[in-house]
mmCIF file of C-alpha atoms and ligand atoms in Angstrom:
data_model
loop_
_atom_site.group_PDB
_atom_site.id
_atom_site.type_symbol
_atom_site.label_atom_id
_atom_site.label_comp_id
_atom_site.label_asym_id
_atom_site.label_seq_id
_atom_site.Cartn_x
_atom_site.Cartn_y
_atom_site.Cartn_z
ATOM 1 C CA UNK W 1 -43.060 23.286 -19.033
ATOM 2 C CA UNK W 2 -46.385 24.400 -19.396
ATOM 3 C CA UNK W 3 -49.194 24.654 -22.579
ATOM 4 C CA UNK W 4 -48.951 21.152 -23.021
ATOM 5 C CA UNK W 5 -51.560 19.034 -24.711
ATOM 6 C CA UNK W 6 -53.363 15.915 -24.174
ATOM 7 C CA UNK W 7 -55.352 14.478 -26.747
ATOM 8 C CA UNK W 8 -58.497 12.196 -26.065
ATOM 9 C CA UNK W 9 -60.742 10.227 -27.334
ATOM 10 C CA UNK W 10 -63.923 12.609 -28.123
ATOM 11 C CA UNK W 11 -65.990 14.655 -28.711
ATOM 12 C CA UNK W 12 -66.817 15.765 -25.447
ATOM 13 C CA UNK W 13 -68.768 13.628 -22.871
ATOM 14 C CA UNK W 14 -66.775 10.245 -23.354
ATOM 15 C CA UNK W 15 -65.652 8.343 -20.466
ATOM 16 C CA UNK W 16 -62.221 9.013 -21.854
ATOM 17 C CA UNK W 17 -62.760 12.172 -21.032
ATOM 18 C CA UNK W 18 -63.995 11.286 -17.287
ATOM 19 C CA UNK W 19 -60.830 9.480 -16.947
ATOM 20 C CA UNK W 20 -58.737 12.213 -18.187
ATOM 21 C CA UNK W 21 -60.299 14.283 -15.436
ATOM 22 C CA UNK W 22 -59.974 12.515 -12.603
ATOM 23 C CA UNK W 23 -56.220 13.086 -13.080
ATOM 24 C CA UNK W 24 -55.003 15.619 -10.117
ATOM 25 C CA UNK W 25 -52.828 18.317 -11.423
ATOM 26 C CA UNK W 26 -50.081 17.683 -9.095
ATOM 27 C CA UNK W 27 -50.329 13.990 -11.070
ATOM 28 C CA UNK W 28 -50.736 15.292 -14.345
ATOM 29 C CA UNK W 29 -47.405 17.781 -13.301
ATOM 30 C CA UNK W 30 -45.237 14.551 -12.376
ATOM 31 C CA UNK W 31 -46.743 12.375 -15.182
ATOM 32 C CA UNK W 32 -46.501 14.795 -18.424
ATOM 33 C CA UNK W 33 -44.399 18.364 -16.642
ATOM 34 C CA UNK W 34 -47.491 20.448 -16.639
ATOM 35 C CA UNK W 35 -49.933 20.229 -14.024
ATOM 36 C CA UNK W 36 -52.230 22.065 -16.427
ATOM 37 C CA UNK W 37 -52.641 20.646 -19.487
ATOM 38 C CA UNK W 38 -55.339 21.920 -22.270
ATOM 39 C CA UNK W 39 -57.530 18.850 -23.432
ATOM 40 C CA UNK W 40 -58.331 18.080 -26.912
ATOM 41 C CA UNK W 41 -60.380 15.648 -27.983
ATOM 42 C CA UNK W 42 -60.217 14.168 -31.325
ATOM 43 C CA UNK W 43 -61.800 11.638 -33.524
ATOM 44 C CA UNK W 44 -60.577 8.131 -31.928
ATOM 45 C CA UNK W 45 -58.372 6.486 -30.311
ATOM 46 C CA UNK W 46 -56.055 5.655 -33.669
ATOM 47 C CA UNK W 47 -56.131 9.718 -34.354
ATOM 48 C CA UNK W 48 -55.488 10.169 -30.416
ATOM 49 C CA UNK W 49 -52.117 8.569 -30.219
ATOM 50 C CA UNK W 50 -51.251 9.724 -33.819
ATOM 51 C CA UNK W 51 -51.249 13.356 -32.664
ATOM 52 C CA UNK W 52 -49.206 12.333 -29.592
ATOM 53 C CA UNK W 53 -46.914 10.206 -32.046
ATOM 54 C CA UNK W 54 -46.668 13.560 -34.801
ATOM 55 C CA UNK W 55 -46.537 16.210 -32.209
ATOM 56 C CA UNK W 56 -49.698 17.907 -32.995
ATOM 57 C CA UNK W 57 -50.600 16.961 -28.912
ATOM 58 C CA UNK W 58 -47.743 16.325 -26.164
ATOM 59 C CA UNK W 59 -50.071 12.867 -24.579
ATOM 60 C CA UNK W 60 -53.095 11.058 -25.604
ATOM 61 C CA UNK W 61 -55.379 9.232 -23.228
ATOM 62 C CA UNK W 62 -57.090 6.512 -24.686
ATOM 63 C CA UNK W 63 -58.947 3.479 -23.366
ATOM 64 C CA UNK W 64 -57.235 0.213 -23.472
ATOM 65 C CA UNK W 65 -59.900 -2.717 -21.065
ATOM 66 C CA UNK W 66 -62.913 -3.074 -19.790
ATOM 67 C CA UNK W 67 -63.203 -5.574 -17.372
ATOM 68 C CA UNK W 68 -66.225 -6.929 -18.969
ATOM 69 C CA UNK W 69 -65.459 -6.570 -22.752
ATOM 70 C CA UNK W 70 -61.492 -6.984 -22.810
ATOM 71 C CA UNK W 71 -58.650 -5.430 -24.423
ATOM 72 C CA UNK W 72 -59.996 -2.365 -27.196
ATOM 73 C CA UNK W 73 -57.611 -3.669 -30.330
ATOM 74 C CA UNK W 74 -57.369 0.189 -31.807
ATOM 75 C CA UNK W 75 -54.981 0.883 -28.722
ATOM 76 C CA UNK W 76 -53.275 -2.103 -28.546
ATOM 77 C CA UNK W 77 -52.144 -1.876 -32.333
ATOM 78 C CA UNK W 78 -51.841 1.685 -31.769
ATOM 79 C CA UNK W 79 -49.239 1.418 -28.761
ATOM 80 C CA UNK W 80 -47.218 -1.152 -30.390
ATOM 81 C CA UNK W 81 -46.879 0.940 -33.795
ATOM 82 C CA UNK W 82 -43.972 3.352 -34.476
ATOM 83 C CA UNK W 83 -42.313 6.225 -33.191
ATOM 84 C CA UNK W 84 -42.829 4.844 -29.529
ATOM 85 C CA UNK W 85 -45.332 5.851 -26.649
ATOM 86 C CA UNK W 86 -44.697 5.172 -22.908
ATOM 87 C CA UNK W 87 -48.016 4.781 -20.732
ATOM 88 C CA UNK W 88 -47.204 7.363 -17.664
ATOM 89 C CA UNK W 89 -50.567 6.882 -16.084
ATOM 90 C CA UNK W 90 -53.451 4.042 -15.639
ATOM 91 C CA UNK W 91 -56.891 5.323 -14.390
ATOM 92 C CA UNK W 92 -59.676 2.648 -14.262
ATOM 93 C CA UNK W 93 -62.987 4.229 -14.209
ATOM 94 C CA UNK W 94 -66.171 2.553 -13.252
ATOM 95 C CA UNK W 95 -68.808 2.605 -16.332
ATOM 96 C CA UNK W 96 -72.104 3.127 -15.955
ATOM 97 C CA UNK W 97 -74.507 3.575 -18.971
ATOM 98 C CA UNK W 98 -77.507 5.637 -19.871
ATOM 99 C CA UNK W 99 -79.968 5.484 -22.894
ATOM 100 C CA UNK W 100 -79.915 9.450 -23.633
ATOM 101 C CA UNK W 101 -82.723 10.473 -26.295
ATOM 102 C CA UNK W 102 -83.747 14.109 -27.756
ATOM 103 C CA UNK W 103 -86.435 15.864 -25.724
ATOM 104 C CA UNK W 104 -89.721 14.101 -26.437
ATOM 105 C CA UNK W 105 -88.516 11.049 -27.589
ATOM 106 C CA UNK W 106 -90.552 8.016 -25.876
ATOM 107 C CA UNK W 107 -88.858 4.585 -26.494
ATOM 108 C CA UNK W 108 -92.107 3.520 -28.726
ATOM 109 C CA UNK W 109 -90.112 6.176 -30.945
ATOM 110 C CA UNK W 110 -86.314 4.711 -30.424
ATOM 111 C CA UNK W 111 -85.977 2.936 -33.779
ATOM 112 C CA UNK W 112 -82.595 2.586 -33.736
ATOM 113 C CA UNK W 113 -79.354 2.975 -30.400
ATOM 114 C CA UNK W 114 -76.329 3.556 -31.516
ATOM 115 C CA UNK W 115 -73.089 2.683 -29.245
ATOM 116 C CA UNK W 116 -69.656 2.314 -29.216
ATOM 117 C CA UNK W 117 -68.422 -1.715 -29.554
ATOM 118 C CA UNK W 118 -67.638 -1.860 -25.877
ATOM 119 C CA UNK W 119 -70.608 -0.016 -24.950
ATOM 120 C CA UNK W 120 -72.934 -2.124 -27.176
ATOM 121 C CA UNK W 121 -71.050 -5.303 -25.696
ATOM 122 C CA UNK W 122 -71.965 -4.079 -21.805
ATOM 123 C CA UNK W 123 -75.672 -3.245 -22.567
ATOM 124 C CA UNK W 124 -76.539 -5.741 -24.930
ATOM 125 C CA UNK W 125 -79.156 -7.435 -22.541
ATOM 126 C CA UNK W 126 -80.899 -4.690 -21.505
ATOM 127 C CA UNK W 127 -81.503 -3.216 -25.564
ATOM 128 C CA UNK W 128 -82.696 -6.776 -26.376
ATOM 129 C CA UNK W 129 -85.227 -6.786 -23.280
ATOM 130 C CA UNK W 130 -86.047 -2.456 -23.301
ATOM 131 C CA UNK W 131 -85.378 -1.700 -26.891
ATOM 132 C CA UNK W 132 -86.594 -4.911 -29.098
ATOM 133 C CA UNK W 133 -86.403 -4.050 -33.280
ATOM 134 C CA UNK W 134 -84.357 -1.245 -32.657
ATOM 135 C CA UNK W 135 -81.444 -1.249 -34.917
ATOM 136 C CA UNK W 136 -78.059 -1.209 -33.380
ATOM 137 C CA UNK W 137 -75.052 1.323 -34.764
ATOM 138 C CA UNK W 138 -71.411 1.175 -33.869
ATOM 139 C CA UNK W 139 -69.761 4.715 -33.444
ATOM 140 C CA UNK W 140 -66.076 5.552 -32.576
ATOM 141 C CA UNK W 141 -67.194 6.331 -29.048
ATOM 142 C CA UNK W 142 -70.398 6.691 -26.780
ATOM 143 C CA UNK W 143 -70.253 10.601 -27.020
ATOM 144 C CA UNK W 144 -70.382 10.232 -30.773
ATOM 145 C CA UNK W 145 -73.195 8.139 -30.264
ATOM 146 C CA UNK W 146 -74.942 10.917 -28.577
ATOM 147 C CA UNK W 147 -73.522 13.420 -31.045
ATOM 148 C CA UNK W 148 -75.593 11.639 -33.640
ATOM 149 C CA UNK W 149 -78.960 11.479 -31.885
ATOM 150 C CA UNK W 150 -78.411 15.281 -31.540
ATOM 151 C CA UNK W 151 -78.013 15.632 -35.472
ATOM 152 C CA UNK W 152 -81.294 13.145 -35.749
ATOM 153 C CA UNK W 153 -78.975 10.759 -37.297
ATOM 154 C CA UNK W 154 -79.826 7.853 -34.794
ATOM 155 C CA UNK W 155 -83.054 8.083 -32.554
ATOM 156 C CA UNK W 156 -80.948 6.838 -29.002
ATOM 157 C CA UNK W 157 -77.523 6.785 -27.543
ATOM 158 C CA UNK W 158 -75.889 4.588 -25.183
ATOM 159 C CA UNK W 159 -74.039 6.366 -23.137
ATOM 160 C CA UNK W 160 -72.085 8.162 -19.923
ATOM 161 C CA UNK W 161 -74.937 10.504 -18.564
ATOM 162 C CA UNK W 162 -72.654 13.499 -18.908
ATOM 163 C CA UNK W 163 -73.070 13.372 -22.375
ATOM 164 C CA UNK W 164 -76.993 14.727 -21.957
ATOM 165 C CA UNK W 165 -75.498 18.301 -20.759
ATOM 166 C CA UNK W 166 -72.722 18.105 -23.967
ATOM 167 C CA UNK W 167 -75.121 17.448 -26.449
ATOM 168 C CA UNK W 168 -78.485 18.143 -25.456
ATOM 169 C CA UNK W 169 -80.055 15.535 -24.709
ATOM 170 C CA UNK W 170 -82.336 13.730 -21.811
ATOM 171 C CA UNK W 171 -82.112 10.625 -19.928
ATOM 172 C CA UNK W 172 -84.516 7.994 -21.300
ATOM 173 C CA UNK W 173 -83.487 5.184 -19.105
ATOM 174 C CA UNK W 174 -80.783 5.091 -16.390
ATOM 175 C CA UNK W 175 -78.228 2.061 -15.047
ATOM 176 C CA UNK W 176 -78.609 0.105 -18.393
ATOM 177 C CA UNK W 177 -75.191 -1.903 -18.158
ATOM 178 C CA UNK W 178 -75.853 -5.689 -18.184
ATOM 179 C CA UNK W 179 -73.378 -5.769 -15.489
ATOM 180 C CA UNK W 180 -72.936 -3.833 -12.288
ATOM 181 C CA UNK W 181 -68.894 -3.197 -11.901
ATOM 182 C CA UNK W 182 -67.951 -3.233 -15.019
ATOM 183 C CA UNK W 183 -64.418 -1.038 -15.026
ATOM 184 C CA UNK W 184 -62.819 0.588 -18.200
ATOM 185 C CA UNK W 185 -58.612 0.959 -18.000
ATOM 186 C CA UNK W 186 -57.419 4.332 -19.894
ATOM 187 C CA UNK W 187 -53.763 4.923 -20.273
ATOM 188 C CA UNK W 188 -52.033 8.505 -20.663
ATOM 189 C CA UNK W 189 -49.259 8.014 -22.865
ATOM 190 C CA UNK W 190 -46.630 10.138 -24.388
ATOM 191 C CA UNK W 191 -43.453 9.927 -26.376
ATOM 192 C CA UNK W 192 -40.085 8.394 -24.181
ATOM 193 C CA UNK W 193 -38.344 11.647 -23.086
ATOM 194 C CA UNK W 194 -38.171 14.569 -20.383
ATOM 195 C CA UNK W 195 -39.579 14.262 -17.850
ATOM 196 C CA UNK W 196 -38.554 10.580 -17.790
ATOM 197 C CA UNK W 197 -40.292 7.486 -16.236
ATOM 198 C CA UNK W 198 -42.688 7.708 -13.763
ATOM 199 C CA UNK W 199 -40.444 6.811 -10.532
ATOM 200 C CA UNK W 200 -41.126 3.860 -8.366
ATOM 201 C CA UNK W 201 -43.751 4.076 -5.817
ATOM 202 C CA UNK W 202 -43.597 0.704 -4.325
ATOM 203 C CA UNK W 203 -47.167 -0.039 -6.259
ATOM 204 C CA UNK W 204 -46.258 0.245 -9.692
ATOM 205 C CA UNK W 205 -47.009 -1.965 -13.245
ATOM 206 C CA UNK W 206 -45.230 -2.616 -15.964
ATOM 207 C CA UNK W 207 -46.445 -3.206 -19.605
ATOM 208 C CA UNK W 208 -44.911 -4.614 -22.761
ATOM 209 C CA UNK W 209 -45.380 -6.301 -25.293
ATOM 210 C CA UNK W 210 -43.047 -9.064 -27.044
ATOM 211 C CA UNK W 211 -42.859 -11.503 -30.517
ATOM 212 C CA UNK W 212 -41.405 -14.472 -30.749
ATOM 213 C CA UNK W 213 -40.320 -17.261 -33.248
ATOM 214 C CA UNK W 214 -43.414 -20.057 -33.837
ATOM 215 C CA UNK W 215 -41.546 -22.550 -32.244
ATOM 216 C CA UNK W 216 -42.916 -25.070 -29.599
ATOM 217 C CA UNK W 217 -42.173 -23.888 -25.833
ATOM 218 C CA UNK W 218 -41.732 -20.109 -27.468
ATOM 219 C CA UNK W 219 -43.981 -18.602 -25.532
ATOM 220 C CA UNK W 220 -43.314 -21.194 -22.593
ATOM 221 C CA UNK W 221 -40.007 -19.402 -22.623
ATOM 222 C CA UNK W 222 -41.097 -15.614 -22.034
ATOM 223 C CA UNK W 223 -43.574 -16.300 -19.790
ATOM 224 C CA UNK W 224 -40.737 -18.263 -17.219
ATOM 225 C CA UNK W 225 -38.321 -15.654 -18.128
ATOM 226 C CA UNK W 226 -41.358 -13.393 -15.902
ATOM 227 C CA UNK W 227 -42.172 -16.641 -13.613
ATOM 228 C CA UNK W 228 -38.954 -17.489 -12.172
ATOM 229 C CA UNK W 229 -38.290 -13.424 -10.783
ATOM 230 C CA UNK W 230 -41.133 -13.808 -9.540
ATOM 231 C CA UNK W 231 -42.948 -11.725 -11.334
ATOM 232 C CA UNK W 232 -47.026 -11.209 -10.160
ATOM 233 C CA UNK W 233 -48.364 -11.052 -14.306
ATOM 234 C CA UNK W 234 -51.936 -9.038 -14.147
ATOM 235 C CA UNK W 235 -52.790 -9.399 -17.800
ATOM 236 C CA UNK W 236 -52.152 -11.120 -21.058
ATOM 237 C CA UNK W 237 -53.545 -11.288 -24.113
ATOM 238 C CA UNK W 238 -52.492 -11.256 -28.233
ATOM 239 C CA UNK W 239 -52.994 -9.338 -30.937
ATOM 240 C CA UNK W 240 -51.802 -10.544 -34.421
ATOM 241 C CA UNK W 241 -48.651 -9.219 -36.431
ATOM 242 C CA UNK W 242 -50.705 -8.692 -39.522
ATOM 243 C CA UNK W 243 -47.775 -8.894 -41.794
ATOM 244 C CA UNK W 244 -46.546 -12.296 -40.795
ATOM 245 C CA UNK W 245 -49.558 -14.675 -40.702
ATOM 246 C CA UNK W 246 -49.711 -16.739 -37.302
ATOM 247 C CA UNK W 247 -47.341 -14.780 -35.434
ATOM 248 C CA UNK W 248 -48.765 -12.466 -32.589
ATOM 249 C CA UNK W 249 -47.346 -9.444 -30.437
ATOM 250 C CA UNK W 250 -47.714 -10.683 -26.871
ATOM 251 C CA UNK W 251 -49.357 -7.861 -24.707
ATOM 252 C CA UNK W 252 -47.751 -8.500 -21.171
ATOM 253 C CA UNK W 253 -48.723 -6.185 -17.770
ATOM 254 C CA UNK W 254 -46.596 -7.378 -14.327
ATOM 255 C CA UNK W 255 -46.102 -5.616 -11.319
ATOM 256 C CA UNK W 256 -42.967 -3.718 -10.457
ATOM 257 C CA UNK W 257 -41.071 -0.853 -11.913
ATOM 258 C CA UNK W 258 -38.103 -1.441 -14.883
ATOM 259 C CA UNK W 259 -35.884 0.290 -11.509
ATOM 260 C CA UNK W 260 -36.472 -2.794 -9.747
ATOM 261 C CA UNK W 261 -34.168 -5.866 -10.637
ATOM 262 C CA UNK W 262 -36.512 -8.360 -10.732
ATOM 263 C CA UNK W 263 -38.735 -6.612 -13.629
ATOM 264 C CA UNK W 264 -35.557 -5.067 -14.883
ATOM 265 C CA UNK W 265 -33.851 -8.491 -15.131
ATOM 266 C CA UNK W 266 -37.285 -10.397 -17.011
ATOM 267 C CA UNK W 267 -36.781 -7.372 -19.358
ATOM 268 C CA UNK W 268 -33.716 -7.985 -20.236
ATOM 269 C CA UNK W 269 -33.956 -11.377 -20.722
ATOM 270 C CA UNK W 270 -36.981 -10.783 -23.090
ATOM 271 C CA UNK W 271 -34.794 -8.826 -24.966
ATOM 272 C CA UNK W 272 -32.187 -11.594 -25.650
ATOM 273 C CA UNK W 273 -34.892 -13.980 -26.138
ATOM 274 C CA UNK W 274 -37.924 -12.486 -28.161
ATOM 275 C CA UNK W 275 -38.333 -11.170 -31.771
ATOM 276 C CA UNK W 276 -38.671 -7.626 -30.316
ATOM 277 C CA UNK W 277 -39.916 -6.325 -27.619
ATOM 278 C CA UNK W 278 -41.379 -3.123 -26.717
ATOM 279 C CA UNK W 279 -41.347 -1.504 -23.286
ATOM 280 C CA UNK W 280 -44.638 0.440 -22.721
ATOM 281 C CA UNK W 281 -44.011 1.893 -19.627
ATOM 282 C CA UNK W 282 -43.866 1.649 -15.669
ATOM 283 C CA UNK W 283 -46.101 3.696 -13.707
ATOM 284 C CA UNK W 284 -48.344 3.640 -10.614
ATOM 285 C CA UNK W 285 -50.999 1.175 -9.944
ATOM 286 C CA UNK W 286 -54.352 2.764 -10.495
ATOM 287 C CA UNK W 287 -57.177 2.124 -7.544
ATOM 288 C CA UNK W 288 -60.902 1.894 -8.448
ATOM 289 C CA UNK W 289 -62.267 4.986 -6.804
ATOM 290 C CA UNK W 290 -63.653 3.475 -3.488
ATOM 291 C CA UNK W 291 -61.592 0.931 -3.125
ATOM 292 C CA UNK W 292 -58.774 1.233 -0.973
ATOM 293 C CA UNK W 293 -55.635 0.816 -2.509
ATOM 294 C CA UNK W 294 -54.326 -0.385 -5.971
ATOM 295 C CA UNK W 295 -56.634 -2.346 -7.630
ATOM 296 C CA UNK W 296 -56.924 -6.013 -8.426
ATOM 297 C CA UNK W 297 -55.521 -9.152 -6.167
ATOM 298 C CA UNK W 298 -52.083 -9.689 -6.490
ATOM 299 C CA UNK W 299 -49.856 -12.753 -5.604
ATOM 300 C CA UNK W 300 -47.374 -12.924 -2.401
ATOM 301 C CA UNK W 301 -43.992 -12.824 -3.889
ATOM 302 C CA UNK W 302 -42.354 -16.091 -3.367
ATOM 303 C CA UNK W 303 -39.070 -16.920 -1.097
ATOM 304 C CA UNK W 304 -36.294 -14.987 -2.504
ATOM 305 C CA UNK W 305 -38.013 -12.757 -4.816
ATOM 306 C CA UNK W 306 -39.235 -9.576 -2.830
ATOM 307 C CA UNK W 307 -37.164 -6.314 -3.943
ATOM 308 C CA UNK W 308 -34.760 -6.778 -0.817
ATOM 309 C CA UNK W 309 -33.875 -10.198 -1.765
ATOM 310 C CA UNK W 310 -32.873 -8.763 -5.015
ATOM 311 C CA UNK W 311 -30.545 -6.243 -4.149
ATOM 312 C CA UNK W 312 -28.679 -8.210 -1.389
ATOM 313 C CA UNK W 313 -28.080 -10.760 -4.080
ATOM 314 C CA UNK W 314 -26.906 -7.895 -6.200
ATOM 315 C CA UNK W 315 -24.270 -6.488 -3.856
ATOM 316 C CA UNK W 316 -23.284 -9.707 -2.947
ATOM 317 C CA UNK W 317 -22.061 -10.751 -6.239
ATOM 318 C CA UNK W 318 -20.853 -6.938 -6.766
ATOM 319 C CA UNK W 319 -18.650 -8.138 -3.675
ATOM 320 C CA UNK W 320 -17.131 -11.374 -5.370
ATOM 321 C CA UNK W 321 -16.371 -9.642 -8.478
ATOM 322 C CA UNK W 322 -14.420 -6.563 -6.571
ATOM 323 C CA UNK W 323 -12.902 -9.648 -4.826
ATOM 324 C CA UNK W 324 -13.876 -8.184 -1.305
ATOM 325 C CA UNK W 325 -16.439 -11.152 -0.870
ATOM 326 C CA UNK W 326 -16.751 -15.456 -0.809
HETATM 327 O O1 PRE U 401 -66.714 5.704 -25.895
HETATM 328 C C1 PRE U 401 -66.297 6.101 -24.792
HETATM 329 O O2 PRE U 401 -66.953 6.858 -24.069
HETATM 330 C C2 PRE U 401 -65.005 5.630 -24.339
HETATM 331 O O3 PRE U 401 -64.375 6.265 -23.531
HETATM 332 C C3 PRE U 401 -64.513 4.312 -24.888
HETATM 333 C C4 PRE U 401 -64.994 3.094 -24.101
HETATM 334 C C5 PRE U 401 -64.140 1.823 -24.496
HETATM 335 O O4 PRE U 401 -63.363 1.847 -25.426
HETATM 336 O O5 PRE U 401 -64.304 0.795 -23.792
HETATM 337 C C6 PRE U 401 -64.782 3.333 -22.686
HETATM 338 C C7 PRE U 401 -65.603 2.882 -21.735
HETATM 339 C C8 PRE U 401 -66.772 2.043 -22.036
HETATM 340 O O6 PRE U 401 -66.362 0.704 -21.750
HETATM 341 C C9 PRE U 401 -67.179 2.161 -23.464
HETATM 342 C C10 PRE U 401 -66.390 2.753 -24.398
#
């Protein structure tokens, strides 16, 4: 299929939009069936996966950590909310950040930075130190940040430097992130459905997310459902119901594929065992460009638990049922 389209969190110059690009087309042809995808970039994150939820765009990439900020709650809710989305692709992008101004502007004339959340949150040192008395504004993302310093609405953006050639605008100070590696996650998600899952590479993760009953050892109970397949968990972290006070949807990443028994098994125990549970997808382990290989340190499966152990003890007790085996 071709003509397909992915919305993104916009307008243009957002590290969303990096992200998005760094995708290969022979990647973007396995992940979504078109190699060659038009990109469309749309208010936030919330509208992002709407129009990949209503139909009005085929995928959405939207960003969903930062490894120095956490989880970004729009996506989470989002990817737990109805008709369902499958994540087909992680990309973790490095973020650096740049104070872009209009031309002229001197920083004895910033009088107020404007930022999305996360970006504020990585560069909140440096404004405090560089930019003292200016008044801080949240945006939807750092490109509408610089959008707004464009329209004079806000005297300096933090930023991605790629938003200077999108909107205009010059570099006022460079390398402003309080932190040197900080990482951002994205996800490209679309509705379940042709072309199907992502198939296993031998490096994949798996995310869902689960609710259960508020009853002591609840939680106890899903995580050992993961523990005892041996199951290396790379992430958890809650976000609350909202319609029933004190109970949380459990955001869960492992690695594996839903092919492999082990992560097929925990899945379906979670599905005996929780509230609901929503699968979110399996798909290949993203690297940080640089690095070599997937990203992240991940734990030695234990005796008995590698993907080999699995399916001998599979076709062993396929064996004792067919009555061919003791
Ligand atoms: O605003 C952007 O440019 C985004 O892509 C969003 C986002 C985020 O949600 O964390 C992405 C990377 C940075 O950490 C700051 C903002």
């Amino acid at each position: 299929m071709t003509g397909l389209r992915v919305a993104f969190l916009g307008p243009h110059g957002t590290f969303c939009e990096q992200a998005l690009r760094t995708l290969p087309p022979d990647v973007l042809g396995e992940a979504l069936g078109d190699p060659e995808p038009s990109l469309h970039p749309l208010a936030s994150t919330t509208a992002a996966l709407d129009a990949a939820r209503d139909g009005s765009a085929d995928a959405a990439c939207v960003p969903v950590e930062n490894s120095v900020e956490g989880g970004v709650p729009a996506t989470m809710d989002g990817l737990v909310a109805e008709p369902p989305l499958v994540i087909v692709r992680e990309i973790l992008l490095p973020v650096r950040f740049s104070v872009l101004v209009r031309p002229g502007t001197t920083s004895a004339d910033v009088r107020s930075v404007a930022s999305h959340p996360h970006g504020e949150a990585q560069t909140r040192r440096w404004i405090a130190e560089h930019l003292p008395g200016a008044e801080v504004r949240l945006t939807s993302s750092t490109a509408a940040a610089a959008a707004q310093v464009a329209a004079g609405e806000v005297d300096a953006a933090v930023c991605a430097p790629v938003a200077a050639a999108h909107h205009g605008l010059v570099e006022l100070a460079a390398g402003v992130h309080d932190s040197g590696d900080a990482v951002t996650r994205f996800v490209l998600v679309r509705p379940p459905g042709p072309p199907g899952l992502p198939a296993p590479t031998g490096a994949d993760r798996t995310s869902l997310a689960a609710t259960t009953v508020n009853r002591p050892g609840a939680l106890l109970a899903v995580l050992t459902e993961i523990a005892v397949r041996g199951v290396d968990l790379t992430r958890i972290e809650s976000r609350p119901l909202k319609d029933r006070r004190g109970e949380y949807w459990f955001f869960l990443d492992g690695i594996g594929h839903v092919a492999e028994p082990a992560m097929g098994e925990a899945l379906a125990a979670l599905h005996r065992r929780c509230t609901d549970v929503r699968f979110l997808g399996s798909y290949p382990r993203a690297a940080v460009p640089g690095d070599d290989g997937p990203g992240g340190r991940l734990a030695d499966p234990g005796p008995g638990q590698t993907v080999k152990d699995y399916t001998e003890a599979a076709s062993w007790l396929a064996s004792l049922r067919e009555g061919t085996g003791a």
